[in-house]
Amino acid sequence: MIGKLTGTLLEKNPPQILLDCHGVGYEVDVPMSTFYHLPASGERLSLLTHFVVREDAQILYGFATAGERDAFRQLIKISGVGPRTALAVLSGLSVNDLAQAVSAQEPGRLVKVPGIGKKTAERLLLELKGKIGVDLGLPAGATRSDAQTDIQQALMALGYSEKDAAAALKALPADVGVTDGIKLALKALAK
């Protein structure tokens, strides 16, 4: 019903924000991956959203990227995984980390997320296999090297979007080191 909101960021109280859209204030729950990249209060913000209607509440969940929202939607399709758990997973893991965990079937990464036990992690990996890695443009079974993951995280920490960082990674040689990879990626992004 509500797919996107654009307005002025009024308040930030993790994991919830208040977004003023032409005089209407929307309370939106966001994963910490989105929360860390929010602008200062008073700045304009645009979020993709997912609207959940329950018997006792109507809740908006907001995401900085389409990949985050797609991962959230895949997670809540799993029996026993609600929006709060999905938000916790996306707060504890980036979308790429989740895709890598699914592709490699590594429950250890998911167990680190608060509220996710070993059995739940294994069930999530089983249910998401063939869905989330493919949706994110990663071939099933393909994983990124640790260097590529570090390069992407460094670029995102410098303010580049996940999409731009991923595009820059594709142009790099597969065996590039972290330091050289960051330099080459920054040169490519500067063009």
Coordinates of C-alpha atoms in Angstrom, one line a residue:
M1 CA 0.0 0.0 0.0
I2 CA 2.7 2.5 1.0
G3 CA 5.8 1.7 -1.1
K4 CA 8.0 4.8 -0.7
L5 CA 8.1 7.9 1.6
T6 CA 10.0 11.1 0.9
G7 CA 10.1 13.9 3.4
T8 CA 12.0 15.6 6.2
L9 CA 13.7 13.5 8.9
L10 CA 12.4 14.8 12.3
E11 CA 13.6 12.3 14.9
K12 CA 15.9 9.3 15.1
N13 CA 15.3 6.9 18.0
P14 CA 16.8 3.5 17.0
P15 CA 15.3 1.5 15.4
Q16 CA 12.5 4.0 14.7
I17 CA 12.5 7.3 12.9
L18 CA 9.9 10.0 12.4
L19 CA 9.6 11.2 8.8
D20 CA 7.5 14.3 8.0
C21 CA 5.9 14.0 4.6
H22 CA 4.0 17.3 3.8
G23 CA 2.7 17.7 7.4
V24 CA 2.1 14.0 8.1
G25 CA 4.6 12.4 10.5
Y26 CA 5.2 8.7 9.7
E27 CA 6.8 6.5 12.3
V28 CA 9.1 4.1 10.4
D29 CA 11.1 1.2 11.8
V30 CA 14.4 0.7 10.0
P31 CA 17.2 -1.8 10.2
M32 CA 20.4 -0.6 11.7
S33 CA 22.1 -0.8 8.2
T34 CA 19.7 1.9 7.1
F35 CA 19.8 3.8 10.4
Y36 CA 23.6 4.3 10.2
H37 CA 23.3 5.9 6.8
L38 CA 20.6 8.4 7.7
P39 CA 21.2 12.1 7.2
A40 CA 21.0 14.6 10.0
S41 CA 17.7 15.6 11.5
G42 CA 16.0 18.3 9.3
E43 CA 17.4 16.8 6.1
R44 CA 15.4 15.3 3.3
L45 CA 15.1 11.5 3.2
S46 CA 13.6 9.0 0.8
L47 CA 12.9 5.4 2.0
L48 CA 11.4 2.4 0.3
T49 CA 8.8 0.9 2.6
H50 CA 6.9 -2.2 3.5
F51 CA 3.6 -1.8 5.3
V52 CA 2.5 -4.5 7.8
V53 CA -1.1 -4.6 9.1
R54 CA -1.7 -6.8 12.1
E55 CA -4.7 -7.2 14.4
D56 CA -3.2 -4.8 17.0
A57 CA -1.0 -2.5 14.9
Q58 CA -0.1 -1.0 11.5
I59 CA 3.7 -0.7 11.1
L60 CA 5.8 0.8 8.4
Y61 CA 9.3 -0.6 7.8
G62 CA 11.7 1.5 5.8
F63 CA 14.8 0.6 3.8
A64 CA 17.6 2.6 2.1
T65 CA 17.9 0.1 -0.8
A66 CA 15.7 -2.1 -2.8
G67 CA 18.0 -5.0 -1.9
E68 CA 17.3 -4.6 1.8
R69 CA 13.5 -4.4 1.2
D70 CA 13.6 -7.5 -1.0
A71 CA 15.6 -9.4 1.6
F72 CA 13.1 -8.3 4.3
R73 CA 10.2 -9.6 2.2
Q74 CA 11.9 -12.9 1.6
L75 CA 12.6 -13.3 5.3
I76 CA 9.0 -12.6 6.4
K77 CA 7.7 -15.2 4.0
I78 CA 9.3 -17.9 6.1
S79 CA 7.0 -19.5 8.6
G80 CA 7.8 -18.3 12.2
V81 CA 9.8 -15.3 11.0
G82 CA 8.0 -12.0 11.7
P83 CA 9.0 -8.5 10.7
R84 CA 10.9 -7.9 14.0
T85 CA 13.1 -11.0 13.5
A86 CA 13.6 -10.0 9.8
L87 CA 14.6 -6.5 11.0
A88 CA 17.0 -8.0 13.5
V89 CA 18.6 -10.1 10.8
L90 CA 19.1 -7.1 8.5
S91 CA 20.4 -5.1 11.4
G92 CA 23.0 -7.7 12.2
L93 CA 24.0 -8.6 8.6
S94 CA 24.3 -6.6 5.4
V95 CA 22.3 -7.9 2.5
N96 CA 25.5 -9.2 0.9
D97 CA 26.6 -10.9 4.1
L98 CA 23.2 -12.6 4.3
A99 CA 23.4 -13.7 0.6
Q100 CA 26.9 -15.1 1.2
A101 CA 25.7 -17.0 4.3
V102 CA 22.8 -18.4 2.3
S103 CA 25.0 -19.4 -0.7
A104 CA 27.7 -21.0 1.6
Q105 CA 25.0 -22.4 4.0
E106 CA 26.9 -20.9 7.0
P107 CA 24.5 -20.8 10.1
G108 CA 27.4 -19.4 12.2
R109 CA 26.8 -15.9 10.7
L110 CA 23.1 -15.9 11.5
V111 CA 23.6 -17.2 15.0
K112 CA 25.5 -14.0 15.8
V113 CA 22.2 -12.1 15.3
P114 CA 20.4 -11.6 18.7
G115 CA 17.3 -13.7 18.8
I116 CA 18.5 -16.2 16.2
G117 CA 19.4 -19.7 17.5
K118 CA 21.1 -22.5 15.7
K119 CA 17.8 -24.2 14.6
T120 CA 16.3 -20.9 13.4
A121 CA 19.5 -20.1 11.5
E122 CA 19.5 -23.5 9.8
R123 CA 15.8 -23.1 8.8
L124 CA 16.4 -19.6 7.4
L125 CA 19.3 -20.9 5.3
L126 CA 17.3 -23.8 4.0
E127 CA 14.2 -21.6 3.2
L128 CA 16.3 -18.8 1.5
K129 CA 18.5 -21.2 -0.5
G130 CA 18.1 -20.4 -4.2
K131 CA 16.0 -17.3 -3.5
I132 CA 18.1 -14.6 -1.9
G133 CA 21.5 -15.0 -3.6
V134 CA 19.8 -15.1 -7.0
D135 CA 17.7 -12.1 -6.2
L136 CA 20.8 -10.1 -5.3
G137 CA 22.6 -10.9 -8.6
L138 CA 25.0 -13.4 -7.0
P139 CA 25.0 -16.7 -8.7
A140 CA 23.8 -19.6 -6.5
G141 CA 26.9 -21.0 -4.8
A142 CA 29.1 -18.0 -5.6
T143 CA 30.7 -16.2 -2.8
R144 CA 32.8 -13.1 -2.7
S145 CA 36.3 -13.2 -1.3
D146 CA 37.0 -11.6 2.1
A147 CA 39.0 -8.9 0.2
Q148 CA 36.0 -8.0 -2.0
T149 CA 33.8 -7.8 1.1
D150 CA 36.2 -5.6 2.8
I151 CA 36.6 -3.3 -0.2
Q152 CA 32.8 -3.0 -0.5
Q153 CA 32.4 -2.2 3.2
A154 CA 35.1 0.4 3.0
L155 CA 33.5 2.1 0.0
M156 CA 30.1 2.1 1.8
A157 CA 31.8 3.6 4.9
L158 CA 33.1 6.4 2.6
G159 CA 29.5 7.2 1.7
Y160 CA 29.0 5.3 -1.6
S161 CA 25.8 3.4 -2.0
E162 CA 25.7 -0.3 -1.9
K163 CA 24.8 -0.3 -5.6
D164 CA 27.8 1.9 -6.6
A165 CA 30.2 -0.1 -4.4
A166 CA 29.0 -3.4 -6.0
A167 CA 29.4 -1.9 -9.5
A168 CA 32.9 -0.8 -8.7
L169 CA 33.8 -4.3 -7.4
K170 CA 32.8 -5.9 -10.7
A171 CA 35.4 -3.8 -12.5
L172 CA 38.2 -5.0 -10.2
P173 CA 40.5 -8.0 -10.9
A174 CA 39.3 -11.1 -8.9
D175 CA 42.6 -11.5 -7.0
V176 CA 43.2 -7.8 -6.1
G177 CA 44.2 -7.0 -2.5
V178 CA 42.2 -4.8 -0.2
T179 CA 44.4 -1.7 -0.3
D180 CA 44.9 -1.8 -4.1
G181 CA 41.2 -2.7 -4.6
I182 CA 40.0 0.4 -2.7
K183 CA 42.4 2.7 -4.6
L184 CA 41.2 1.2 -8.0
A185 CA 37.5 1.3 -7.0
L186 CA 37.8 5.0 -5.9
K187 CA 39.5 5.9 -9.2
A188 CA 36.6 4.1 -11.1
L189 CA 34.0 5.9 -9.0
A190 CA 35.6 9.3 -9.5
K191 CA 35.0 9.1 -13.2

